[in-house]
């Protein structure tokens, strides 16, 4: 069984674009998500990339992004999801040294 993902790698530019599409200011978006506007600014500017699941869920809700939509995730997170979602539970994994 897969463990829950400890953090989500987010795409700050996608977050900023979505926020602006909705006509939200940085402060109003941060307030709606229950996070500091300085933290949201760091995310949007690429100074921080990782978000804990509850924070990511709150931001996603504030930006009206459905839970299954990868819009706010970085490309590396989405690639990881595709790789792990395709593996069947209980299926053997190849050892890194054996390929």
PDB file of N, CA and C in Angstrom:
ATOM      1  N   UNK A   1       0.848  -1.176   0.000  1.00  0.00           N
ATOM      2  CA  UNK A   1       0.000   0.000   0.000  1.00  0.00           C
ATOM      3  C   UNK A   1       0.891   1.235   0.000  1.00  0.00           C
ATOM      4  N   UNK A   2       0.558   2.225  -0.821  1.00  0.00           N
ATOM      5  CA  UNK A   2       1.326   3.460  -0.897  1.00  0.00           C
ATOM      6  C   UNK A   2       1.052   4.335   0.310  1.00  0.00           C
ATOM      7  N   UNK A   3       2.110   4.980   0.784  1.00  0.00           N
ATOM      8  CA  UNK A   3       1.955   5.954   1.865  1.00  0.00           C
ATOM      9  C   UNK A   3       1.463   7.255   1.279  1.00  0.00           C
ATOM     10  N   UNK A   4       0.750   8.053   2.083  1.00  0.00           N
ATOM     11  CA  UNK A   4       0.332   9.363   1.577  1.00  0.00           C
ATOM     12  C   UNK A   4       1.549  10.219   1.254  1.00  0.00           C
ATOM     13  N   UNK A   5       1.416  11.032   0.254  1.00  0.00           N
ATOM     14  CA  UNK A   5       2.509  11.909  -0.150  1.00  0.00           C
ATOM     15  C   UNK A   5       2.717  12.961   0.936  1.00  0.00           C
ATOM     16  N   UNK A   6       3.957  13.098   1.474  1.00  0.00           N
ATOM     17  CA  UNK A   6       4.180  14.059   2.558  1.00  0.00           C
ATOM     18  C   UNK A   6       4.088  15.511   2.117  1.00  0.00           C
ATOM     19  N   UNK A   7       4.450  15.803   0.896  1.00  0.00           N
ATOM     20  CA  UNK A   7       4.327  17.167   0.377  1.00  0.00           C
ATOM     21  C   UNK A   7       3.971  17.108  -1.102  1.00  0.00           C
ATOM     22  N   UNK A   8       3.447  18.203  -1.586  1.00  0.00           N
ATOM     23  CA  UNK A   8       3.165  18.364  -3.008  1.00  0.00           C
ATOM     24  C   UNK A   8       4.126  19.397  -3.556  1.00  0.00           C
ATOM     25  N   UNK A   9       4.748  19.106  -4.681  1.00  0.00           N
ATOM     26  CA  UNK A   9       5.568  20.108  -5.360  1.00  0.00           C
ATOM     27  C   UNK A   9       4.635  20.875  -6.280  1.00  0.00           C
ATOM     28  N   UNK A  10       4.552  22.179  -6.040  1.00  0.00           N
ATOM     29  CA  UNK A  10       3.612  23.005  -6.781  1.00  0.00           C
ATOM     30  C   UNK A  10       4.328  23.899  -7.786  1.00  0.00           C
ATOM     31  N   UNK A  11       3.585  24.336  -8.759  1.00  0.00           N
ATOM     32  CA  UNK A  11       4.079  25.220  -9.804  1.00  0.00           C
ATOM     33  C   UNK A  11       3.622  26.636  -9.467  1.00  0.00           C
ATOM     34  N   UNK A  12       4.528  27.451  -8.975  1.00  0.00           N
ATOM     35  CA  UNK A  12       4.196  28.804  -8.553  1.00  0.00           C
ATOM     36  C   UNK A  12       3.620  29.663  -9.666  1.00  0.00           C
ATOM     37  N   UNK A  13       4.145  29.501 -10.876  1.00  0.00           N
ATOM     38  CA  UNK A  13       3.641  30.287 -12.006  1.00  0.00           C
ATOM     39  C   UNK A  13       2.190  29.905 -12.314  1.00  0.00           C
ATOM     40  N   UNK A  14       1.867  28.620 -12.227  1.00  0.00           N
ATOM     41  CA  UNK A  14       0.491  28.168 -12.476  1.00  0.00           C
ATOM     42  C   UNK A  14      -0.446  28.696 -11.388  1.00  0.00           C
ATOM     43  N   UNK A  15       0.046  28.746 -10.158  1.00  0.00           N
ATOM     44  CA  UNK A  15      -0.764  29.274  -9.059  1.00  0.00           C
ATOM     45  C   UNK A  15      -1.046  30.757  -9.297  1.00  0.00           C
ATOM     46  N   UNK A  16      -0.018  31.507  -9.641  1.00  0.00           N
ATOM     47  CA  UNK A  16      -0.198  32.938  -9.913  1.00  0.00           C
ATOM     48  C   UNK A  16      -1.162  33.152 -11.079  1.00  0.00           C
ATOM     49  N   UNK A  17      -0.989  32.394 -12.154  1.00  0.00           N
ATOM     50  CA  UNK A  17      -1.862  32.529 -13.321  1.00  0.00           C
ATOM     51  C   UNK A  17      -3.314  32.269 -12.942  1.00  0.00           C
ATOM     52  N   UNK A  18      -3.557  31.199 -12.193  1.00  0.00           N
ATOM     53  CA  UNK A  18      -4.924  30.854 -11.790  1.00  0.00           C
ATOM     54  C   UNK A  18      -5.501  31.938 -10.882  1.00  0.00           C
ATOM     55  N   UNK A  19      -4.721  32.423  -9.946  1.00  0.00           N
ATOM     56  CA  UNK A  19      -5.178  33.471  -9.032  1.00  0.00           C
ATOM     57  C   UNK A  19      -5.577  34.716  -9.815  1.00  0.00           C
ATOM     58  N   UNK A  20      -4.757  35.070 -10.779  1.00  0.00           N
ATOM     59  CA  UNK A  20      -5.034  36.263 -11.581  1.00  0.00           C
ATOM     60  C   UNK A  20      -6.249  36.060 -12.493  1.00  0.00           C
ATOM     61  N   UNK A  21      -6.430  34.836 -13.015  1.00  0.00           N
ATOM     62  CA  UNK A  21      -7.614  34.536 -13.818  1.00  0.00           C
ATOM     63  C   UNK A  21      -8.887  34.772 -13.015  1.00  0.00           C
ATOM     64  N   UNK A  22      -8.814  34.486 -11.727  1.00  0.00           N
ATOM     65  CA  UNK A  22      -9.973  34.661 -10.855  1.00  0.00           C
ATOM     66  C   UNK A  22     -10.105  36.089 -10.350  1.00  0.00           C
ATOM     67  N   UNK A  23      -9.133  36.945 -10.671  1.00  0.00           N
ATOM     68  CA  UNK A  23      -9.174  38.333 -10.241  1.00  0.00           C
ATOM     69  C   UNK A  23      -8.912  38.507  -8.755  1.00  0.00           C
ATOM     70  N   UNK A  24      -8.157  37.567  -8.178  1.00  0.00           N
ATOM     71  CA  UNK A  24      -7.857  37.623  -6.749  1.00  0.00           C
ATOM     72  C   UNK A  24      -6.516  38.303  -6.510  1.00  0.00           C
ATOM     73  N   UNK A  25      -6.459  39.102  -5.464  1.00  0.00           N
ATOM     74  CA  UNK A  25      -5.174  39.654  -5.052  1.00  0.00           C
ATOM     75  C   UNK A  25      -4.410  38.577  -4.297  1.00  0.00           C
ATOM     76  N   UNK A  26      -3.132  38.790  -4.148  1.00  0.00           N
ATOM     77  CA  UNK A  26      -2.304  37.850  -3.388  1.00  0.00           C
ATOM     78  C   UNK A  26      -2.850  37.705  -1.972  1.00  0.00           C
ATOM     79  N   UNK A  27      -3.158  38.830  -1.342  1.00  0.00           N
ATOM     80  CA  UNK A  27      -3.654  38.808   0.046  1.00  0.00           C
ATOM     81  C   UNK A  27      -5.005  38.113   0.161  1.00  0.00           C
ATOM     82  N   UNK A  28      -5.920  38.385  -0.769  1.00  0.00           N
ATOM     83  CA  UNK A  28      -7.241  37.759  -0.669  1.00  0.00           C
ATOM     84  C   UNK A  28      -7.161  36.252  -0.905  1.00  0.00           C
ATOM     85  N   UNK A  29      -6.301  35.837  -1.811  1.00  0.00           N
ATOM     86  CA  UNK A  29      -6.121  34.409  -2.064  1.00  0.00           C
ATOM     87  C   UNK A  29      -5.511  33.723  -0.848  1.00  0.00           C
ATOM     88  N   UNK A  30      -4.485  34.339  -0.288  1.00  0.00           N
ATOM     89  CA  UNK A  30      -3.844  33.773   0.899  1.00  0.00           C
ATOM     90  C   UNK A  30      -4.839  33.681   2.044  1.00  0.00           C
ATOM     91  N   UNK A  31      -5.632  34.726   2.232  1.00  0.00           N
ATOM     92  CA  UNK A  31      -6.638  34.727   3.295  1.00  0.00           C
ATOM     93  C   UNK A  31      -7.640  33.598   3.078  1.00  0.00           C
ATOM     94  N   UNK A  32      -8.104  33.421   1.841  1.00  0.00           N
ATOM     95  CA  UNK A  32      -9.075  32.365   1.528  1.00  0.00           C
ATOM     96  C   UNK A  32      -8.497  30.971   1.778  1.00  0.00           C
ATOM     97  N   UNK A  33      -7.193  30.839   1.575  1.00  0.00           N
ATOM     98  CA  UNK A  33      -6.532  29.545   1.778  1.00  0.00           C
ATOM     99  C   UNK A  33      -6.059  29.357   3.220  1.00  0.00           C
ATOM    100  N   UNK A  34      -6.115  30.406   4.022  1.00  0.00           N
ATOM    101  CA  UNK A  34      -5.673  30.315   5.408  1.00  0.00           C
ATOM    102  C   UNK A  34      -4.162  30.257   5.556  1.00  0.00           C
ATOM    103  N   UNK A  35      -3.464  30.908   4.632  1.00  0.00           N
ATOM    104  CA  UNK A  35      -2.001  30.929   4.696  1.00  0.00           C
ATOM    105  C   UNK A  35      -1.518  32.376   4.679  1.00  0.00           C
ATOM    106  N   UNK A  36      -0.274  32.583   5.051  1.00  0.00           N
ATOM    107  CA  UNK A  36       0.310  33.923   5.051  1.00  0.00           C
ATOM    108  C   UNK A  36       0.534  34.388   3.615  1.00  0.00           C
ATOM    109  N   UNK A  37       0.286  35.673   3.363  1.00  0.00           N
ATOM    110  CA  UNK A  37       0.500  36.178   2.007  1.00  0.00           C
ATOM    111  C   UNK A  37       1.977  36.112   1.628  1.00  0.00           C
ATOM    112  N   UNK A  38       2.868  36.217   2.619  1.00  0.00           N
ATOM    113  CA  UNK A  38       4.302  36.116   2.324  1.00  0.00           C
ATOM    114  C   UNK A  38       4.662  34.700   1.855  1.00  0.00           C
ATOM    115  N   UNK A  39       4.017  33.694   2.442  1.00  0.00           N
ATOM    116  CA  UNK A  39       4.242  32.304   2.024  1.00  0.00           C
ATOM    117  C   UNK A  39       3.745  32.099   0.593  1.00  0.00           C
ATOM    118  N   UNK A  40       2.552  32.609   0.299  1.00  0.00           N
ATOM    119  CA  UNK A  40       2.019  32.483  -1.053  1.00  0.00           C
ATOM    120  C   UNK A  40       2.911  33.201  -2.061  1.00  0.00           C
ATOM    121  N   UNK A  41       3.437  34.347  -1.685  1.00  0.00           N
ATOM    122  CA  UNK A  41       4.353  35.079  -2.557  1.00  0.00           C
ATOM    123  C   UNK A  41       5.611  34.252  -2.835  1.00  0.00           C
ATOM    124  N   UNK A  42       6.147  33.617  -1.800  1.00  0.00           N
ATOM    125  CA  UNK A  42       7.339  32.770  -1.990  1.00  0.00           C
ATOM    126  C   UNK A  42       7.035  31.596  -2.903  1.00  0.00           C
ATOM    127  N   UNK A  43       5.855  31.018  -2.774  1.00  0.00           N
ATOM    128  CA  UNK A  43       5.442  29.907  -3.650  1.00  0.00           C
ATOM    129  C   UNK A  43       5.352  30.412  -5.095  1.00  0.00           C
ATOM    130  N   UNK A  44       4.649  31.511  -5.292  1.00  0.00           N
ATOM    131  CA  UNK A  44       4.460  32.040  -6.651  1.00  0.00           C
ATOM    132  C   UNK A  44       5.774  32.441  -7.306  1.00  0.00           C
ATOM    133  N   UNK A  45       6.719  32.900  -6.518  1.00  0.00           N
ATOM    134  CA  UNK A  45       8.007  33.329  -7.057  1.00  0.00           C
ATOM    135  C   UNK A  45       9.035  32.201  -7.138  1.00  0.00           C
ATOM    136  N   UNK A  46       8.648  30.996  -6.799  1.00  0.00           N
ATOM    137  CA  UNK A  46       9.531  29.852  -6.928  1.00  0.00           C
ATOM    138  C   UNK A  46      10.553  29.703  -5.816  1.00  0.00           C
ATOM    139  N   UNK A  47      10.437  30.504  -4.763  1.00  0.00           N
ATOM    140  CA  UNK A  47      11.372  30.385  -3.645  1.00  0.00           C
ATOM    141  C   UNK A  47      11.055  29.175  -2.785  1.00  0.00           C
ATOM    142  N   UNK A  48       9.809  28.764  -2.800  1.00  0.00           N
ATOM    143  CA  UNK A  48       9.369  27.540  -2.129  1.00  0.00           C
ATOM    144  C   UNK A  48       8.542  26.763  -3.129  1.00  0.00           C
ATOM    145  N   UNK A  49       8.650  25.444  -3.051  1.00  0.00           N
ATOM    146  CA  UNK A  49       7.916  24.592  -3.991  1.00  0.00           C
ATOM    147  C   UNK A  49       7.058  23.545  -3.301  1.00  0.00           C
ATOM    148  N   UNK A  50       7.367  23.229  -2.059  1.00  0.00           N
ATOM    149  CA  UNK A  50       6.683  22.141  -1.373  1.00  0.00           C
ATOM    150  C   UNK A  50       5.558  22.650  -0.482  1.00  0.00           C
ATOM    151  N   UNK A  51       4.421  21.951  -0.547  1.00  0.00           N
ATOM    152  CA  UNK A  51       3.284  22.267   0.312  1.00  0.00           C
ATOM    153  C   UNK A  51       2.797  20.985   0.960  1.00  0.00           C
ATOM    154  N   UNK A  52       2.445  21.080   2.209  1.00  0.00           N
ATOM    155  CA  UNK A  52       1.846  19.938   2.906  1.00  0.00           C
ATOM    156  C   UNK A  52       0.429  19.730   2.375  1.00  0.00           C
ATOM    157  N   UNK A  53      -0.057  18.498   2.437  1.00  0.00           N
ATOM    158  CA  UNK A  53      -1.384  18.206   1.873  1.00  0.00           C
ATOM    159  C   UNK A  53      -2.519  19.111   2.350  1.00  0.00           C
ATOM    160  N   UNK A  54      -2.643  19.427   3.651  1.00  0.00           N
ATOM    161  CA  UNK A  54      -3.759  20.301   4.042  1.00  0.00           C
ATOM    162  C   UNK A  54      -3.645  21.716   3.456  1.00  0.00           C
ATOM    163  N   UNK A  55      -2.430  22.225   3.363  1.00  0.00           N
ATOM    164  CA  UNK A  55      -2.218  23.559   2.795  1.00  0.00           C
ATOM    165  C   UNK A  55      -2.510  23.547   1.305  1.00  0.00           C
ATOM    166  N   UNK A  56      -2.053  22.504   0.623  1.00  0.00           N
ATOM    167  CA  UNK A  56      -2.312  22.369  -0.811  1.00  0.00           C
ATOM    168  C   UNK A  56      -3.819  22.278  -1.067  1.00  0.00           C
ATOM    169  N   UNK A  57      -4.512  21.494  -0.260  1.00  0.00           N
ATOM    170  CA  UNK A  57      -5.963  21.339  -0.428  1.00  0.00           C
ATOM    171  C   UNK A  57      -6.674  22.678  -0.212  1.00  0.00           C
ATOM    172  N   UNK A  58      -6.242  23.433   0.784  1.00  0.00           N
ATOM    173  CA  UNK A  58      -6.866  24.725   1.063  1.00  0.00           C
ATOM    174  C   UNK A  58      -6.619  25.712  -0.082  1.00  0.00           C
ATOM    175  N   UNK A  59      -5.414  25.724  -0.623  1.00  0.00           N
ATOM    176  CA  UNK A  59      -5.108  26.612  -1.739  1.00  0.00           C
ATOM    177  C   UNK A  59      -5.883  26.196  -2.981  1.00  0.00           C
ATOM    178  N   UNK A  60      -5.931  24.900  -3.220  1.00  0.00           N
ATOM    179  CA  UNK A  60      -6.678  24.383  -4.369  1.00  0.00           C
ATOM    180  C   UNK A  60      -8.150  24.795  -4.259  1.00  0.00           C
ATOM    181  N   UNK A  61      -8.718  24.710  -3.064  1.00  0.00           N
ATOM    182  CA  UNK A  61     -10.105  25.104  -2.844  1.00  0.00           C
ATOM    183  C   UNK A  61     -10.285  26.601  -3.077  1.00  0.00           C
ATOM    184  N   UNK A  62      -9.363  27.396  -2.557  1.00  0.00           N
ATOM    185  CA  UNK A  62      -9.439  28.855  -2.735  1.00  0.00           C
ATOM    186  C   UNK A  62      -9.381  29.239  -4.205  1.00  0.00           C
ATOM    187  N   UNK A  63      -8.656  28.455  -4.998  1.00  0.00           N
ATOM    188  CA  UNK A  63      -8.496  28.738  -6.428  1.00  0.00           C
ATOM    189  C   UNK A  63      -9.501  27.981  -7.296  1.00  0.00           C
ATOM    190  N   UNK A  64     -10.454  27.294  -6.660  1.00  0.00           N
ATOM    191  CA  UNK A  64     -11.511  26.565  -7.370  1.00  0.00           C
ATOM    192  C   UNK A  64     -10.945  25.535  -8.341  1.00  0.00           C
ATOM    193  N   UNK A  65      -9.968  24.776  -7.862  1.00  0.00           N
ATOM    194  CA  UNK A  65      -9.355  23.720  -8.670  1.00  0.00           C
ATOM    195  C   UNK A  65      -9.791  22.384  -8.074  1.00  0.00           C
ATOM    196  N   UNK A  66     -10.432  21.503  -8.860  1.00  0.00           N
ATOM    197  CA  UNK A  66     -10.885  20.214  -8.347  1.00  0.00           C
ATOM    198  C   UNK A  66      -9.723  19.355  -7.839  1.00  0.00           C
ATOM    199  N   UNK A  67      -9.997  18.468  -6.877  1.00  0.00           N
ATOM    200  CA  UNK A  67      -8.936  17.642  -6.286  1.00  0.00           C
ATOM    201  C   UNK A  67      -8.145  16.803  -7.282  1.00  0.00           C
ATOM    202  N   UNK A  68      -8.779  16.349  -8.348  1.00  0.00           N
ATOM    203  CA  UNK A  68      -8.087  15.482  -9.302  1.00  0.00           C
ATOM    204  C   UNK A  68      -7.430  16.252 -10.450  1.00  0.00           C
ATOM    205  N   UNK A  69      -7.477  17.577 -10.403  1.00  0.00           N
ATOM    206  CA  UNK A  69      -6.879  18.400 -11.454  1.00  0.00           C
ATOM    207  C   UNK A  69      -5.433  18.739 -11.081  1.00  0.00           C
ATOM    208  N   UNK A  70      -4.456  18.369 -11.918  1.00  0.00           N
ATOM    209  CA  UNK A  70      -3.047  18.616 -11.607  1.00  0.00           C
ATOM    210  C   UNK A  70      -2.565  20.025 -11.960  1.00  0.00           C
ATOM    211  N   UNK A  71      -3.475  20.955 -12.237  1.00  0.00           N
ATOM    212  CA  UNK A  71      -3.134  22.292 -12.702  1.00  0.00           C
ATOM    213  C   UNK A  71      -2.061  22.985 -11.867  1.00  0.00           C
ATOM    214  N   UNK A  72      -2.106  22.849 -10.551  1.00  0.00           N
ATOM    215  CA  UNK A  72      -1.198  23.581  -9.674  1.00  0.00           C
ATOM    216  C   UNK A  72       0.084  22.823  -9.354  1.00  0.00           C
ATOM    217  N   UNK A  73       0.194  21.593  -9.819  1.00  0.00           N
ATOM    218  CA  UNK A  73       1.358  20.771  -9.501  1.00  0.00           C
ATOM    219  C   UNK A  73       2.487  20.990 -10.505  1.00  0.00           C
ATOM    220  N   UNK A  74       3.712  20.852 -10.010  1.00  0.00           N
ATOM    221  CA  UNK A  74       4.861  20.943 -10.911  1.00  0.00           C
ATOM    222  C   UNK A  74       4.894  19.710 -11.799  1.00  0.00           C
ATOM    223  N   UNK A  75       5.598  19.791 -12.890  1.00  0.00           N
ATOM    224  CA  UNK A  75       5.688  18.672 -13.835  1.00  0.00           C
ATOM    225  C   UNK A  75       6.280  17.441 -13.168  1.00  0.00           C
ATOM    226  N   UNK A  76       7.238  17.600 -12.264  1.00  0.00           N
ATOM    227  CA  UNK A  76       7.860  16.445 -11.620  1.00  0.00           C
ATOM    228  C   UNK A  76       6.879  15.721 -10.715  1.00  0.00           C
ATOM    229  N   UNK A  77       5.968  16.439 -10.057  1.00  0.00           N
ATOM    230  CA  UNK A  77       4.957  15.801  -9.216  1.00  0.00           C
ATOM    231  C   UNK A  77       3.985  15.019 -10.074  1.00  0.00           C
ATOM    232  N   UNK A  78       3.552  15.614 -11.175  1.00  0.00           N
ATOM    233  CA  UNK A  78       2.612  14.940 -12.061  1.00  0.00           C
ATOM    234  C   UNK A  78       3.243  13.683 -12.652  1.00  0.00           C
ATOM    235  N   UNK A  79       4.515  13.729 -13.017  1.00  0.00           N
ATOM    236  CA  UNK A  79       5.203  12.552 -13.543  1.00  0.00           C
ATOM    237  C   UNK A  79       5.251  11.459 -12.488  1.00  0.00           C
ATOM    238  N   UNK A  80       5.531  11.814 -11.237  1.00  0.00           N
ATOM    239  CA  UNK A  80       5.567  10.839 -10.145  1.00  0.00           C
ATOM    240  C   UNK A  80       4.198  10.191  -9.968  1.00  0.00           C
ATOM    241  N   UNK A  81       3.135  10.994 -10.044  1.00  0.00           N
ATOM    242  CA  UNK A  81       1.784  10.452  -9.900  1.00  0.00           C
ATOM    243  C   UNK A  81       1.488   9.443 -11.002  1.00  0.00           C
ATOM    244  N   UNK A  82       1.881   9.749 -12.242  1.00  0.00           N
ATOM    245  CA  UNK A  82       1.637   8.832 -13.353  1.00  0.00           C
ATOM    246  C   UNK A  82       2.395   7.528 -13.158  1.00  0.00           C
ATOM    247  N   UNK A  83       3.626   7.623 -12.675  1.00  0.00           N
ATOM    248  CA  UNK A  83       4.432   6.421 -12.478  1.00  0.00           C
ATOM    249  C   UNK A  83       3.866   5.549 -11.368  1.00  0.00           C
ATOM    250  N   UNK A  84       3.443   6.133 -10.257  1.00  0.00           N
ATOM    251  CA  UNK A  84       2.955   5.341  -9.134  1.00  0.00           C
ATOM    252  C   UNK A  84       1.515   4.902  -9.314  1.00  0.00           C
ATOM    253  N   UNK A  85       0.685   5.692 -10.016  1.00  0.00           N
ATOM    254  CA  UNK A  85      -0.706   5.308 -10.231  1.00  0.00           C
ATOM    255  C   UNK A  85      -0.812   4.093 -11.145  1.00  0.00           C
ATOM    256  N   UNK A  86       0.130   3.917 -12.037  1.00  0.00           N
ATOM    257  CA  UNK A  86       0.075   2.806 -12.966  1.00  0.00           C
ATOM    258  C   UNK A  86       0.496   1.472 -12.364  1.00  0.00           C
ATOM    259  N   UNK A  87       1.135   1.515 -11.203  1.00  0.00           N
ATOM    260  CA  UNK A  87       1.606   0.295 -10.564  1.00  0.00           C
ATOM    261  C   UNK A  87       0.461  -0.333  -9.789  1.00  0.00           C
ATOM    262  N   UNK A  88       0.282  -1.621  -9.939  1.00  0.00           N
ATOM    263  CA  UNK A  88      -0.765  -2.312  -9.207  1.00  0.00           C
ATOM    264  C   UNK A  88      -0.316  -2.572  -7.779  1.00  0.00           C
ATOM    265  N   UNK A  89      -1.288  -2.495  -6.862  1.00  0.00           N
ATOM    266  CA  UNK A  89      -0.967  -2.758  -5.469  1.00  0.00           C
ATOM    267  C   UNK A  89      -0.458  -4.185  -5.331  1.00  0.00           C
ATOM    268  N   UNK A  90       0.628  -4.343  -4.618  1.00  0.00           N
ATOM    269  CA  UNK A  90       1.211  -5.654  -4.402  1.00  0.00           C
ATOM    270  C   UNK A  90       2.142  -6.102  -5.510  1.00  0.00           C
ATOM    271  N   UNK A  91       2.215  -5.340  -6.585  1.00  0.00           N
ATOM    272  CA  UNK A  91       3.101  -5.716  -7.686  1.00  0.00           C
ATOM    273  C   UNK A  91       4.551  -5.512  -7.264  1.00  0.00           C
ATOM    274  N   UNK A  92       5.374  -6.411  -7.709  1.00  0.00           N
ATOM    275  CA  UNK A  92       6.791  -6.324  -7.358  1.00  0.00           C
ATOM    276  C   UNK A  92       7.441  -5.145  -8.055  1.00  0.00           C
ATOM    277  N   UNK A  93       8.362  -4.503  -7.361  1.00  0.00           N
ATOM    278  CA  UNK A  93       9.112  -3.411  -7.954  1.00  0.00           C
ATOM    279  C   UNK A  93      10.501  -3.920  -8.293  1.00  0.00           C
ATOM    280  N   UNK A  94      11.037  -3.433  -9.401  1.00  0.00           N
ATOM    281  CA  UNK A  94      12.391  -3.800  -9.761  1.00  0.00           C
ATOM    282  C   UNK A  94      13.352  -3.119  -8.797  1.00  0.00           C
ATOM    283  N   UNK A  95      14.398  -3.814  -8.414  1.00  0.00           N
ATOM    284  CA  UNK A  95      15.415  -3.230  -7.556  1.00  0.00           C
ATOM    285  C   UNK A  95      16.185  -2.218  -8.388  1.00  0.00           C
ATOM    286  N   UNK A  96      16.531  -1.046  -7.807  1.00  0.00           N
ATOM    287  CA  UNK A  96      17.215  -0.016  -8.600  1.00  0.00           C
ATOM    288  C   UNK A  96      18.485  -0.499  -9.286  1.00  0.00           C
ATOM    289  N   UNK A  97      19.190  -1.449  -8.679  1.00  0.00           N
ATOM    290  CA  UNK A  97      20.442  -1.932  -9.274  1.00  0.00           C
ATOM    291  C   UNK A  97      20.213  -2.914 -10.413  1.00  0.00           C
ATOM    292  N   UNK A  98      19.014  -3.515 -10.473  1.00  0.00           N
ATOM    293  CA  UNK A  98      18.746  -4.517 -11.502  1.00  0.00           C
ATOM    294  C   UNK A  98      17.936  -3.970 -12.660  1.00  0.00           C
ATOM    295  N   UNK A  99      17.455  -2.701 -12.517  1.00  0.00           N
ATOM    296  CA  UNK A  99      16.727  -2.052 -13.617  1.00  0.00           C
ATOM    297  C   UNK A  99      15.402  -2.587 -13.742  1.00  0.00           C
TER     298      UNK A  99
END
